[in-house]
CSV table of C-alpha atoms in Angstrom, one decimal:
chain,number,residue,atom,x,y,z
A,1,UNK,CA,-1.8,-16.4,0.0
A,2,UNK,CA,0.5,-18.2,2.5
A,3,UNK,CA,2.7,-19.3,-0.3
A,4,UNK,CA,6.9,-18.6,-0.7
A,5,UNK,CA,8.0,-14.9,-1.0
A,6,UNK,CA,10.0,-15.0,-4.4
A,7,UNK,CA,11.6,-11.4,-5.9
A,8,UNK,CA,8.5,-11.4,-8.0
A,9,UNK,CA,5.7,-11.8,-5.3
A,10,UNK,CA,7.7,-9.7,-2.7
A,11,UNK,CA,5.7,-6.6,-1.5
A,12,UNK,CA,6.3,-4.2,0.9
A,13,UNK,CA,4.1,-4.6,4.1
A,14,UNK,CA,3.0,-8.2,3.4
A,15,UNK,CA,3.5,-10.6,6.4
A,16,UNK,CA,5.8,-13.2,6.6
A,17,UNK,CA,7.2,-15.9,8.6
A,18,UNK,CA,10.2,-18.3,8.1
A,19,UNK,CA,10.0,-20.9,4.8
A,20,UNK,CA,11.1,-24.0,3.4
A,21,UNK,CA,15.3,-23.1,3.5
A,22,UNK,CA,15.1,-21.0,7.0
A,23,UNK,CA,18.4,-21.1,8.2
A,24,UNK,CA,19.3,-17.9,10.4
A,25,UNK,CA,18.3,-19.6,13.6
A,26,UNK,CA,16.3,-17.2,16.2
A,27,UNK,CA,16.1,-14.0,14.6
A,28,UNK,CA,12.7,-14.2,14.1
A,29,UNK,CA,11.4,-15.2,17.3
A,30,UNK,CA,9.3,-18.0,15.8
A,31,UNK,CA,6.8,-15.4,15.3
A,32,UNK,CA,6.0,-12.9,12.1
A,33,UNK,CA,7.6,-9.9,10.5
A,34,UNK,CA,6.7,-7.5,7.7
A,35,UNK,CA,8.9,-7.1,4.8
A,36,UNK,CA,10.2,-3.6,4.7
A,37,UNK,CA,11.9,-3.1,1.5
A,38,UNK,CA,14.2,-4.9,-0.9
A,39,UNK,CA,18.1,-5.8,-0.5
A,40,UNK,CA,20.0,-6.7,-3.3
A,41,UNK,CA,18.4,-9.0,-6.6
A,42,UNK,CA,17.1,-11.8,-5.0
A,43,UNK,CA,16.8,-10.7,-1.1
A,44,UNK,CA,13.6,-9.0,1.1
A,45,UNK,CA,14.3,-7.2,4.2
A,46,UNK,CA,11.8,-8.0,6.9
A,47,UNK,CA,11.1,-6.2,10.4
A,48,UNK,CA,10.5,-9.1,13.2
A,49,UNK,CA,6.9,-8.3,15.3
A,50,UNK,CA,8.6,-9.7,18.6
A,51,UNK,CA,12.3,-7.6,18.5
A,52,UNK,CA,11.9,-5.2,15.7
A,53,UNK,CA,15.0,-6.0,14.3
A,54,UNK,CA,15.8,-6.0,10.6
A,55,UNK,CA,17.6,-8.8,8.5
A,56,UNK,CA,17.9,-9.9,4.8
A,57,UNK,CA,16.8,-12.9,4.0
A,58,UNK,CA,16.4,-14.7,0.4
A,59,UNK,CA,13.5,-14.7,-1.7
A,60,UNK,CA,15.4,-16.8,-4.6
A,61,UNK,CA,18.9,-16.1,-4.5
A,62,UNK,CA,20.9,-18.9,-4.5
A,63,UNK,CA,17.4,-21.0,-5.4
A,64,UNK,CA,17.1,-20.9,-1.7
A,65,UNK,CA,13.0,-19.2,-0.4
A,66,UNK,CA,13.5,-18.3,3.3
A,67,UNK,CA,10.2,-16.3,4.0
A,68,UNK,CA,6.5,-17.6,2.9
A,69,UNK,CA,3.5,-14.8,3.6
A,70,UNK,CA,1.0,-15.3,5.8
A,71,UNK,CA,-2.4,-15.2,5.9
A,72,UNK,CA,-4.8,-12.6,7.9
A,73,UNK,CA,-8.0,-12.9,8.8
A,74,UNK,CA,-9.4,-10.4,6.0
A,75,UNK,CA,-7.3,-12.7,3.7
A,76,UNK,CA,-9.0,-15.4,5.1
A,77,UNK,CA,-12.8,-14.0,4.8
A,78,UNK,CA,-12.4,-12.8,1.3
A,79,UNK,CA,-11.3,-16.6,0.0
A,80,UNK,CA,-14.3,-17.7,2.4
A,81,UNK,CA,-16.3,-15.6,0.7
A,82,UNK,CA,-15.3,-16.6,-3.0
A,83,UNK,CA,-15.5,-20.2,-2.1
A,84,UNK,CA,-18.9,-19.8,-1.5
A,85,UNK,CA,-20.1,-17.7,-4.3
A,86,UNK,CA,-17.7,-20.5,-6.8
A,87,UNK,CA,-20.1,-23.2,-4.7
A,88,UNK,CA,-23.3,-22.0,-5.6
C-alpha cells in the first residue's frame, strides 16, 4: 500500500499518482489516476482524475518506476484495524 507500481504489482483499477522517476511533466495534474490496463512489458496505462486523459507510463522498463499507488481511506482503516489487533 502506497508503494511503487512495478509490472508485477500493477492492477487494474488501483490508484496512483506520480513516483520516484516522474518525468512527463503536467500530464497528471498533480492529482491521481487509475491504471486502466497494461502497454507493452514493462508499462501501465493510467486515466488522470482531473483531465481524463490516458498515457503510458513505466512500471520498470528501463529500471525507471513512474507511478506509486495510493492509499484510500478503506486501505487506511483495514491497516488501522490490524495494527490494533497485532498490539494487543
Amino acid at each position: 500500500v502506497g508503494g511503487v507500481v512495478t509490472a508485477d504489482s500493477l492492477r487494474e483499477g488501483a490508484r496512483v499518482k506520480r513516483g520516484p522517476d516522474w518525468k512527463w511533466g503536467q500530464q497528471d495534474g498533480h492529482g491521481e489516476g487509475v491504471i486502466i490496463g497494461t502497454s507493452p512489458a514493462g508499462w501501465a496505462r493510467v486515466k488522470w482524475d482531473w483531465s481524463g486523459e490516458t498515457h503510458a507510463y513505466r512500471v520498470g522498463q528501463k529500471d525507471a518506476y513512474d507511478l506509486v499507488f495510493v492509499e484510500t481511506k478503506s486501505q487506511v482503516c483495514r491497516l488501522s484495524w490490524l495494527q490494533q489487533a497485532f498490539d494487543e
